[in-house]
PDB file of C-alpha atoms in Angstrom:
ATOM      1  CA  MET A  22     -71.618  20.985 -10.581  1.00 80.00           C
ATOM      2  CA  TYR A  23     -68.609  18.959  -9.443  1.00 92.00           C
ATOM      3  CA  ASN A  24     -68.315  19.627  -5.725  1.00 90.00           C
ATOM      4  CA  SER A  25     -65.538  18.898  -3.283  1.00 92.00           C
ATOM      5  CA  ILE A  26     -66.131  15.876  -1.086  1.00 90.00           C
ATOM      6  CA  GLN A  27     -65.764  15.614   2.663  1.00 86.00           C
ATOM      7  CA  ASP A  28     -65.445  11.873   3.278  1.00 91.00           C
ATOM      8  CA  THR A  29     -61.917  11.513   1.892  1.00 96.00           C
ATOM      9  CA  LEU A  30     -58.648  12.273   3.636  1.00 96.00           C
ATOM     10  CA  ILE A  31     -56.759  13.942   0.790  1.00 97.00           C
ATOM     11  CA  ILE A  32     -58.224  13.632  -2.691  1.00 98.00           C
ATOM     12  CA  GLY A  33     -61.087  15.898  -3.732  1.00 97.00           C
ATOM     13  CA  LYS A  34     -61.095  18.386  -0.849  1.00 96.00           C
ATOM     14  CA  LYS A  35     -60.794  21.146  -3.450  1.00 96.00           C
ATOM     15  CA  VAL A  36     -62.278  20.879  -6.942  1.00 97.00           C
ATOM     16  CA  ILE A  37     -61.661  23.388  -9.734  1.00 96.00           C
ATOM     17  CA  TYR A  38     -64.287  23.103 -12.459  1.00 96.00           C
ATOM     18  CA  LEU A  39     -63.697  24.510 -15.934  1.00 95.00           C
ATOM     19  CA  PRO A  40     -66.516  24.182 -18.504  1.00 92.00           C
ATOM     20  CA  SER A  41     -63.859  23.848 -21.220  1.00 93.00           C
ATOM     21  CA  CYS A  42     -60.052  23.754 -21.339  1.00 93.00           C
ATOM     22  CA  HIS A  43     -57.232  22.530 -23.545  1.00 90.00           C
ATOM     23  CA  SER A  44     -55.818  20.012 -21.046  1.00 92.00           C
ATOM     24  CA  THR A  45     -56.538  19.504 -17.356  1.00 95.00           C
ATOM     25  CA  ASN A  46     -52.975  18.227 -16.876  1.00 95.00           C
ATOM     26  CA  ASP A  47     -51.583  21.470 -18.295  1.00 94.00           C
ATOM     27  CA  ILE A  48     -53.837  23.592 -16.070  1.00 95.00           C
ATOM     28  CA  ALA A  49     -52.859  21.501 -13.047  1.00 96.00           C
ATOM     29  CA  ALA A  50     -49.170  21.917 -13.927  1.00 93.00           C
ATOM     30  CA  GLU A  51     -49.556  25.699 -14.014  1.00 93.00           C
ATOM     31  CA  ILE A  52     -51.180  25.651 -10.574  1.00 92.00           C
ATOM     32  CA  VAL A  53     -48.464  23.391  -9.133  1.00 90.00           C
ATOM     33  CA  HIS A  54     -45.638  25.491 -10.564  1.00 86.00           C
ATOM     34  CA  ALA A  55     -47.187  28.588  -9.036  1.00 88.00           C
ATOM     35  CA  GLY A  56     -47.200  26.849  -5.644  1.00 83.00           C
ATOM     36  CA  LEU A  57     -50.910  27.481  -5.234  1.00 81.00           C
ATOM     37  CA  PHE A  58     -52.248  23.993  -4.668  1.00 85.00           C
ATOM     38  CA  ALA A  59     -53.195  21.807  -1.752  1.00 93.00           C
ATOM     39  CA  GLU A  60     -52.498  18.102  -2.243  1.00 96.00           C
ATOM     40  CA  GLY A  61     -55.492  16.264  -3.641  1.00 97.00           C
ATOM     41  CA  THR A  62     -56.819  19.270  -5.582  1.00 97.00           C
ATOM     42  CA  ILE A  63     -58.760  18.329  -8.728  1.00 97.00           C
ATOM     43  CA  VAL A  64     -59.073  20.122 -12.056  1.00 97.00           C
ATOM     44  CA  ILE A  65     -62.068  18.816 -14.011  1.00 97.00           C
ATOM     45  CA  THR A  66     -63.683  19.846 -17.286  1.00 95.00           C
ATOM     46  CA  ASP A  67     -66.665  18.848 -19.400  1.00 93.00           C
ATOM     47  CA  ASN A  68     -64.826  19.627 -22.618  1.00 88.00           C
ATOM     48  CA  GLN A  69     -61.116  18.865 -22.918  1.00 86.00           C
ATOM     49  CA  ILE A  70     -59.928  20.112 -26.284  1.00 82.00           C
ATOM     50  CA  LYS A  71     -56.394  18.725 -26.325  1.00 66.00           C
ATOM     51  CA  GLY A  72     -56.280  15.936 -23.785  1.00 56.00           C
ATOM     52  CA  LYS A  73     -53.003  14.041 -23.688  1.00 57.00           C
ATOM     53  CA  GLY A  74     -52.484  10.285 -23.797  1.00 54.00           C
ATOM     54  CA  GLN A  75     -49.493   7.959 -23.646  1.00 50.00           C
ATOM     55  CA  ARG A  76     -46.806   8.122 -26.365  1.00 48.00           C
ATOM     56  CA  GLY A  77     -47.802  11.706 -27.155  1.00 50.00           C
ATOM     57  CA  THR A  78     -51.240  10.676 -28.415  1.00 51.00           C
ATOM     58  CA  ILE A  79     -54.445  12.694 -28.068  1.00 51.00           C
ATOM     59  CA  TRP A  80     -57.186  11.586 -25.663  1.00 50.00           C
ATOM     60  CA  GLN A  81     -60.541  12.227 -27.324  1.00 56.00           C
ATOM     61  CA  ALA A  82     -63.841  12.289 -25.468  1.00 62.00           C
ATOM     62  CA  SER A  83     -67.263  13.713 -26.244  1.00 68.00           C
ATOM     63  CA  SER A  84     -68.113  16.864 -24.310  1.00 73.00           C
ATOM     64  CA  GLY A  85     -70.289  16.392 -21.218  1.00 86.00           C
ATOM     65  CA  GLU A  86     -70.457  12.596 -21.432  1.00 94.00           C
ATOM     66  CA  ASN A  87     -67.336  11.463 -19.609  1.00 96.00           C
ATOM     67  CA  LEU A  88     -65.064  12.265 -16.676  1.00 97.00           C
ATOM     68  CA  THR A  89     -61.878  14.089 -17.660  1.00 96.00           C
ATOM     69  CA  PHE A  90     -59.881  15.408 -14.730  1.00 97.00           C
ATOM     70  CA  SER A  91     -56.447  15.719 -13.156  1.00 98.00           C
ATOM     71  CA  VAL A  92     -55.377  15.145  -9.565  1.00 98.00           C
ATOM     72  CA  MET A  93     -52.468  17.022  -7.967  1.00 98.00           C
ATOM     73  CA  LEU A  94     -50.445  14.878  -5.582  1.00 97.00           C
ATOM     74  CA  ALA A  95     -47.274  15.356  -3.543  1.00 95.00           C
ATOM     75  CA  PRO A  96     -45.983  11.799  -2.965  1.00 95.00           C
ATOM     76  CA  SER A  97     -42.625  12.839  -1.513  1.00 92.00           C
ATOM     77  CA  PHE A  98     -42.508   9.526   0.369  1.00 92.00           C
ATOM     78  CA  ILE A  99     -41.884   7.769  -2.966  1.00 92.00           C
ATOM     79  CA  THR A 100     -38.325   7.545  -4.320  1.00 91.00           C
ATOM     80  CA  ILE A 101     -37.520   7.987  -8.003  1.00 93.00           C
ATOM     81  CA  SER A 102     -36.823   4.267  -8.352  1.00 92.00           C
ATOM     82  CA  GLU A 103     -40.323   3.491  -7.003  1.00 92.00           C
ATOM     83  CA  GLN A 104     -42.273   6.017  -9.055  1.00 94.00           C
ATOM     84  CA  PHE A 105     -44.073   3.361 -11.125  1.00 96.00           C
ATOM     85  CA  LEU A 106     -45.949   2.477  -7.939  1.00 96.00           C
ATOM     86  CA  ILE A 107     -47.940   5.698  -8.381  1.00 97.00           C
ATOM     87  CA  SER A 108     -49.102   4.474 -11.775  1.00 97.00           C
ATOM     88  CA  GLN A 109     -49.977   1.063 -10.361  1.00 98.00           C
ATOM     89  CA  VAL A 110     -52.004   2.502  -7.494  1.00 97.00           C
ATOM     90  CA  ILE A 111     -54.019   4.865  -9.695  1.00 98.00           C
ATOM     91  CA  ALA A 112     -54.794   2.027 -12.118  1.00 98.00           C
ATOM     92  CA  LEU A 113     -55.872  -0.230  -9.235  1.00 98.00           C
ATOM     93  CA  ALA A 114     -58.201   2.451  -7.876  1.00 98.00           C
ATOM     94  CA  ILE A 115     -59.932   2.958 -11.232  1.00 98.00           C
ATOM     95  CA  ARG A 116     -60.160  -0.803 -11.756  1.00 98.00           C
ATOM     96  CA  ALA A 117     -61.763  -1.248  -8.325  1.00 98.00           C
ATOM     97  CA  TYR A 118     -64.277   1.535  -9.046  1.00 98.00           C
ATOM     98  CA  LEU A 119     -65.270  -0.003 -12.407  1.00 98.00           C
ATOM     99  CA  SER A 120     -65.591  -3.468 -10.891  1.00 98.00           C
ATOM    100  CA  GLN A 121     -68.669  -2.265  -9.006  1.00 97.00           C
ATOM    101  CA  TYR A 122     -70.481  -2.233 -12.340  1.00 98.00           C
ATOM    102  CA  VAL A 123     -68.768  -4.619 -14.764  1.00 98.00           C
ATOM    103  CA  GLU A 124     -66.717  -7.803 -14.821  1.00 95.00           C
ATOM    104  CA  HIS A 125     -63.516  -8.572 -16.720  1.00 93.00           C
ATOM    105  CA  VAL A 126     -61.783  -5.290 -15.856  1.00 98.00           C
ATOM    106  CA  LYS A 127     -58.075  -5.516 -16.679  1.00 97.00           C
ATOM    107  CA  ILE A 128     -55.095  -3.176 -16.477  1.00 97.00           C
ATOM    108  CA  LYS A 129     -53.186  -3.035 -19.745  1.00 96.00           C
ATOM    109  CA  TRP A 130     -49.591  -2.135 -18.987  1.00 96.00           C
ATOM    110  CA  PRO A 131     -48.668   0.432 -18.052  1.00 94.00           C
ATOM    111  CA  ASN A 132     -52.018   1.831 -16.863  1.00 92.00           C
ATOM    112  CA  ASP A 133     -54.809   1.734 -19.439  1.00 95.00           C
ATOM    113  CA  ILE A 134     -58.016   0.167 -18.129  1.00 98.00           C
ATOM    114  CA  TYR A 135     -59.871  -2.307 -20.333  1.00 97.00           C
ATOM    115  CA  VAL A 136     -63.262  -3.934 -20.056  1.00 97.00           C
ATOM    116  CA  ASN A 137     -63.912  -6.952 -22.260  1.00 94.00           C
ATOM    117  CA  ASN A 138     -60.788  -6.117 -24.303  1.00 93.00           C
ATOM    118  CA  ARG A 139     -61.853  -2.514 -24.996  1.00 95.00           C
ATOM    119  CA  LYS A 140     -60.375   0.629 -23.481  1.00 96.00           C
ATOM    120  CA  VAL A 141     -62.582   2.414 -20.970  1.00 97.00           C
ATOM    121  CA  CYS A 142     -60.027   4.630 -19.230  1.00 97.00           C
ATOM    122  CA  GLY A 143     -56.694   6.251 -19.988  1.00 95.00           C
ATOM    123  CA  ILE A 144     -54.272   7.525 -17.364  1.00 96.00           C
ATOM    124  CA  LEU A 145     -51.339   9.894 -17.866  1.00 95.00           C
ATOM    125  CA  ILE A 146     -49.015  10.606 -14.938  1.00 95.00           C
ATOM    126  CA  GLU A 147     -46.459  13.401 -15.057  1.00 95.00           C
ATOM    127  CA  ASN A 148     -43.977  13.430 -12.170  1.00 94.00           C
ATOM    128  CA  SER A 149     -41.673  16.222 -11.054  1.00 92.00           C
ATOM    129  CA  ILE A 150     -38.485  15.230  -9.242  1.00 91.00           C
ATOM    130  CA  GLN A 151     -36.576  16.922  -6.441  1.00 87.00           C
ATOM    131  CA  GLY A 152     -33.350  15.217  -5.378  1.00 89.00           C
ATOM    132  CA  THR A 153     -34.131  11.520  -4.917  1.00 87.00           C
ATOM    133  CA  LYS A 154     -37.829  12.041  -4.234  1.00 88.00           C
ATOM    134  CA  ILE A 155     -41.005  12.647  -6.236  1.00 91.00           C
ATOM    135  CA  ALA A 156     -41.907  16.238  -5.434  1.00 88.00           C
ATOM    136  CA  GLY A 157     -45.207  16.199  -7.298  1.00 93.00           C
ATOM    137  CA  SER A 158     -47.419  14.101  -9.530  1.00 96.00           C
ATOM    138  CA  ILE A 159     -50.134  15.261 -11.873  1.00 97.00           C
ATOM    139  CA  VAL A 160     -52.481  12.383 -12.577  1.00 98.00           C
ATOM    140  CA  GLY A 161     -54.647  12.831 -15.654  1.00 97.00           C
ATOM    141  CA  ILE A 162     -57.651  10.516 -15.948  1.00 97.00           C
ATOM    142  CA  GLY A 163     -60.000  10.144 -18.883  1.00 95.00           C
ATOM    143  CA  LEU A 164     -62.858   7.802 -17.988  1.00 97.00           C
ATOM    144  CA  ASN A 165     -65.522   6.951 -20.560  1.00 96.00           C
ATOM    145  CA  VAL A 166     -68.861   6.973 -18.773  1.00 97.00           C
ATOM    146  CA  ASN A 167     -71.899   7.839 -20.929  1.00 97.00           C
ATOM    147  CA  GLN A 168     -70.394   8.095 -24.418  1.00 95.00           C
ATOM    148  CA  ILE A 169     -71.799   5.465 -26.775  1.00 94.00           C
ATOM    149  CA  GLU A 170     -70.266   6.234 -30.184  1.00 92.00           C
ATOM    150  CA  PHE A 171     -66.487   6.191 -30.637  1.00 92.00           C
ATOM    151  CA  GLU A 172     -64.255   6.817 -33.621  1.00 88.00           C
ATOM    152  CA  ASN A 173     -61.928   4.139 -32.269  1.00 86.00           C
ATOM    153  CA  SER A 174     -63.475   0.666 -32.372  1.00 86.00           C
ATOM    154  CA  ASN A 175     -61.180  -0.304 -29.501  1.00 91.00           C
ATOM    155  CA  ALA A 176     -62.978   2.027 -27.069  1.00 94.00           C
ATOM    156  CA  THR A 177     -65.921   1.455 -24.766  1.00 96.00           C
ATOM    157  CA  SER A 178     -67.667   3.097 -21.811  1.00 97.00           C
ATOM    158  CA  LEU A 179     -69.550   2.206 -18.657  1.00 98.00           C
ATOM    159  CA  SER A 180     -72.823   2.978 -20.405  1.00 98.00           C
ATOM    160  CA  ARG A 181     -71.979   0.789 -23.365  1.00 97.00           C
ATOM    161  CA  GLU A 182     -71.013  -2.115 -21.153  1.00 97.00           C
ATOM    162  CA  THR A 183     -73.972  -1.914 -18.769  1.00 98.00           C
ATOM    163  CA  GLY A 184     -76.759  -0.440 -20.887  1.00 97.00           C
ATOM    164  CA  ASN A 185     -77.300   2.212 -18.214  1.00 97.00           C
ATOM    165  CA  SER A 186     -76.692   5.961 -18.109  1.00 97.00           C
ATOM    166  CA  PHE A 187     -74.903   7.527 -15.165  1.00 98.00           C
ATOM    167  CA  VAL A 188     -74.979  10.844 -13.296  1.00 97.00           C
ATOM    168  CA  LEU A 189     -71.464  12.184 -13.799  1.00 97.00           C
ATOM    169  CA  THR A 190     -71.326  14.179 -10.579  1.00 96.00           C
ATOM    170  CA  GLU A 191     -72.193  11.077  -8.562  1.00 96.00           C
ATOM    171  CA  GLU A 192     -69.681   8.869 -10.354  1.00 98.00           C
ATOM    172  CA  PHE A 193     -67.007  11.543  -9.920  1.00 97.00           C
ATOM    173  CA  GLN A 194     -67.389  11.386  -6.150  1.00 97.00           C
ATOM    174  CA  LYS A 195     -67.234   7.587  -6.186  1.00 97.00           C
ATOM    175  CA  VAL A 196     -64.060   7.582  -8.282  1.00 98.00           C
ATOM    176  CA  LEU A 197     -62.388  10.061  -5.936  1.00 98.00           C
ATOM    177  CA  THR A 198     -63.246   7.886  -2.945  1.00 97.00           C
ATOM    178  CA  PHE A 199     -61.486   4.887  -4.519  1.00 98.00           C
ATOM    179  CA  LEU A 200     -58.493   7.031  -5.464  1.00 98.00           C
ATOM    180  CA  ASP A 201     -58.243   8.298  -1.900  1.00 98.00           C
ATOM    181  CA  VAL A 202     -58.391   4.792  -0.418  1.00 97.00           C
ATOM    182  CA  TYR A 203     -55.640   3.493  -2.678  1.00 97.00           C
ATOM    183  CA  TYR A 204     -53.491   6.578  -2.151  1.00 97.00           C
ATOM    184  CA  GLN A 205     -53.689   5.959   1.598  1.00 96.00           C
ATOM    185  CA  LYS A 206     -52.564   2.379   0.984  1.00 96.00           C
ATOM    186  CA  MET A 207     -49.539   3.686  -0.907  1.00 96.00           C
ATOM    187  CA  LYS A 208     -48.700   6.056   1.958  1.00 93.00           C
ATOM    188  CA  SER A 209     -48.510   3.005   4.208  1.00 90.00           C
ATOM    189  CA  LEU A 210     -45.018   1.946   3.139  1.00 80.00           C
ATOM    190  CA  ARG A 211     -45.471  -1.622   4.370  1.00 84.00           C
ATOM    191  CA  ARG A 212     -48.260  -2.132   1.809  1.00 88.00           C
ATOM    192  CA  HIS A 213     -46.131  -1.588  -1.305  1.00 94.00           C
ATOM    193  CA  ASN A 214     -45.464  -5.257  -2.057  1.00 94.00           C
ATOM    194  CA  ASP A 215     -49.156  -6.059  -1.605  1.00 96.00           C
ATOM    195  CA  LEU A 216     -50.068  -3.319  -4.092  1.00 97.00           C
ATOM    196  CA  ARG A 217     -47.562  -4.598  -6.638  1.00 96.00           C
ATOM    197  CA  GLN A 218     -48.983  -8.104  -6.324  1.00 97.00           C
ATOM    198  CA  GLU A 219     -52.535  -6.809  -6.662  1.00 98.00           C
ATOM    199  CA  TYR A 220     -51.492  -4.961  -9.835  1.00 98.00           C
ATOM    200  CA  LEU A 221     -50.032  -8.158 -11.304  1.00 98.00           C
ATOM    201  CA  SER A 222     -53.174 -10.121 -10.458  1.00 97.00           C
ATOM    202  CA  HIS A 223     -55.241  -7.763 -12.645  1.00 98.00           C
ATOM    203  CA  LEU A 224     -52.654  -7.227 -15.391  1.00 98.00           C
ATOM    204  CA  TYR A 225     -53.715  -8.126 -18.916  1.00 97.00           C
ATOM    205  CA  GLY A 226     -51.542 -10.923 -20.274  1.00 96.00           C
ATOM    206  CA  TYR A 227     -50.044 -11.930 -16.934  1.00 97.00           C
ATOM    207  CA  ASN A 228     -49.227 -15.648 -17.163  1.00 96.00           C
ATOM    208  CA  GLU A 229     -51.422 -15.798 -20.295  1.00 95.00           C
ATOM    209  CA  THR A 230     -50.568 -16.054 -23.993  1.00 96.00           C
ATOM    210  CA  VAL A 231     -51.188 -12.717 -25.724  1.00 96.00           C
ATOM    211  CA  THR A 232     -50.056 -10.988 -28.923  1.00 96.00           C
ATOM    212  CA  PHE A 233     -47.490  -8.214 -29.349  1.00 96.00           C
ATOM    213  CA  ASN A 234     -45.885  -6.141 -32.053  1.00 95.00           C
ATOM    214  CA  TYR A 235     -42.171  -6.448 -31.273  1.00 95.00           C
ATOM    215  CA  GLN A 236     -39.528  -5.120 -33.670  1.00 93.00           C
ATOM    216  CA  ASN A 237     -42.155  -4.973 -36.442  1.00 94.00           C
ATOM    217  CA  ARG A 238     -43.085  -8.616 -35.927  1.00 94.00           C
ATOM    218  CA  ILE A 239     -46.396  -9.961 -34.661  1.00 96.00           C
ATOM    219  CA  VAL A 240     -45.444 -12.441 -31.949  1.00 96.00           C
ATOM    220  CA  LYS A 241     -47.057 -14.428 -29.160  1.00 97.00           C
ATOM    221  CA  GLY A 242     -45.798 -14.070 -25.649  1.00 97.00           C
ATOM    222  CA  THR A 243     -46.540 -14.049 -21.946  1.00 97.00           C
ATOM    223  CA  VAL A 244     -46.236 -11.247 -19.396  1.00 98.00           C
ATOM    224  CA  THR A 245     -44.162 -12.536 -16.476  1.00 97.00           C
ATOM    225  CA  GLY A 246     -44.024  -9.394 -14.370  1.00 97.00           C
ATOM    226  CA  VAL A 247     -43.181  -5.712 -14.161  1.00 97.00           C
ATOM    227  CA  THR A 248     -39.900  -4.310 -12.840  1.00 96.00           C
ATOM    228  CA  ALA A 249     -39.749  -1.812  -9.987  1.00 91.00           C
ATOM    229  CA  ILE A 250     -39.108   1.011 -12.449  1.00 93.00           C
ATOM    230  CA  GLY A 251     -42.075  -0.011 -14.590  1.00 96.00           C
ATOM    231  CA  LYS A 252     -40.627  -2.015 -17.468  1.00 97.00           C
ATOM    232  CA  ILE A 253     -42.773  -4.902 -18.625  1.00 97.00           C
ATOM    233  CA  MET A 254     -41.232  -8.386 -18.425  1.00 98.00           C
ATOM    234  CA  VAL A 255     -42.188 -10.514 -21.395  1.00 98.00           C
ATOM    235  CA  LYS A 256     -41.306 -14.051 -22.491  1.00 97.00           C
ATOM    236  CA  LEU A 257     -41.798 -14.148 -26.259  1.00 96.00           C
ATOM    237  CA  GLU A 258     -42.108 -17.304 -28.306  1.00 94.00           C
ATOM    238  CA  ASN A 259     -38.759 -18.472 -29.671  1.00 86.00           C
ATOM    239  CA  GLU A 260     -36.866 -16.005 -27.475  1.00 87.00           C
ATOM    240  CA  PRO A 261     -34.566 -17.695 -24.930  1.00 91.00           C
ATOM    241  CA  GLU A 262     -34.667 -14.932 -22.301  1.00 95.00           C
ATOM    242  CA  ILE A 263     -37.255 -12.818 -20.544  1.00 97.00           C
ATOM    243  CA  LEU A 264     -37.138  -9.300 -21.984  1.00 97.00           C
ATOM    244  CA  GLU A 265     -37.524  -6.124 -19.956  1.00 97.00           C
ATOM    245  CA  LEU A 266     -39.067  -3.512 -22.240  1.00 97.00           C
ATOM    246  CA  GLY A 267     -40.102   0.131 -22.050  1.00 95.00           C
ATOM    247  CA  LEU A 268     -43.189   1.871 -23.388  1.00 89.00           C
ATOM    248  CA  LYS A 269     -41.897   2.453 -26.926  1.00 89.00           C
ATOM    249  CA  GLU A 270     -40.210  -0.942 -27.317  1.00 95.00           C
ATOM    250  CA  ILE A 271     -43.299  -3.138 -27.586  1.00 94.00           C
ATOM    251  CA  GLU A 272     -46.965  -2.731 -28.525  1.00 93.00           C
ATOM    252  CA  TRP A 273     -50.038  -4.730 -27.615  1.00 92.00           C
ATOM    253  CA  ILE A 274     -52.193  -6.363 -30.250  1.00 91.00           C
ATOM    254  CA  ILE A 275     -55.578  -6.744 -28.566  1.00 83.00           C
ATOM    255  CA  GLN A 276     -58.290  -8.522 -30.541  1.00 71.00           C
TER     256      GLN A 276
END
């Protein structure tokens, strides 16, 4: 059973476990809209039937082998123009958790987590806005832990990378602890620049030559940064200027 944890300040004080559901993000959204949640509440399932990924894709995971959950947050201290910081902080927390076990953990913009060039974790953040502030955030996390076989050759898991099997309930509590620590860092407004720099330091392709699909062309380029609103800054070969691109304007080619 996934229990609430006591040694965090916000995240994981209440845990709602569902043996099966269509999407933890959708369930969390229903709870938030009903006004029935305390910040840091978790919805977790062993079997997510229609998990959501970036670009409207489906997040697929074998039942009972991975961690699929959503966190309900109320980061009203973040302005709309800063909302990408939420994505950065969640990615940093997952990266720090994974780095206990494996090396070469990278964040692939905007917030996928890769180990040895294979995806181990997907993150989907859905923000609700009130005035100029972020009223609520639903953070969906799909973390591959014990799954070994994947339909997608680009996927991996902690078990695959380490050769070990893990107790999901124990790893769940560890992940929540890292999320709580990084969320507290974000609440400390003076730490925002440090967090952005930490994100860049672990960003796949930062100051390195990597490959993209841009305007139906396979091109080499270098990531030079990320804007405050979350656009990736890329210097492509044979392009005179640094481009600032959104999620649907460029694709990674990871080999």
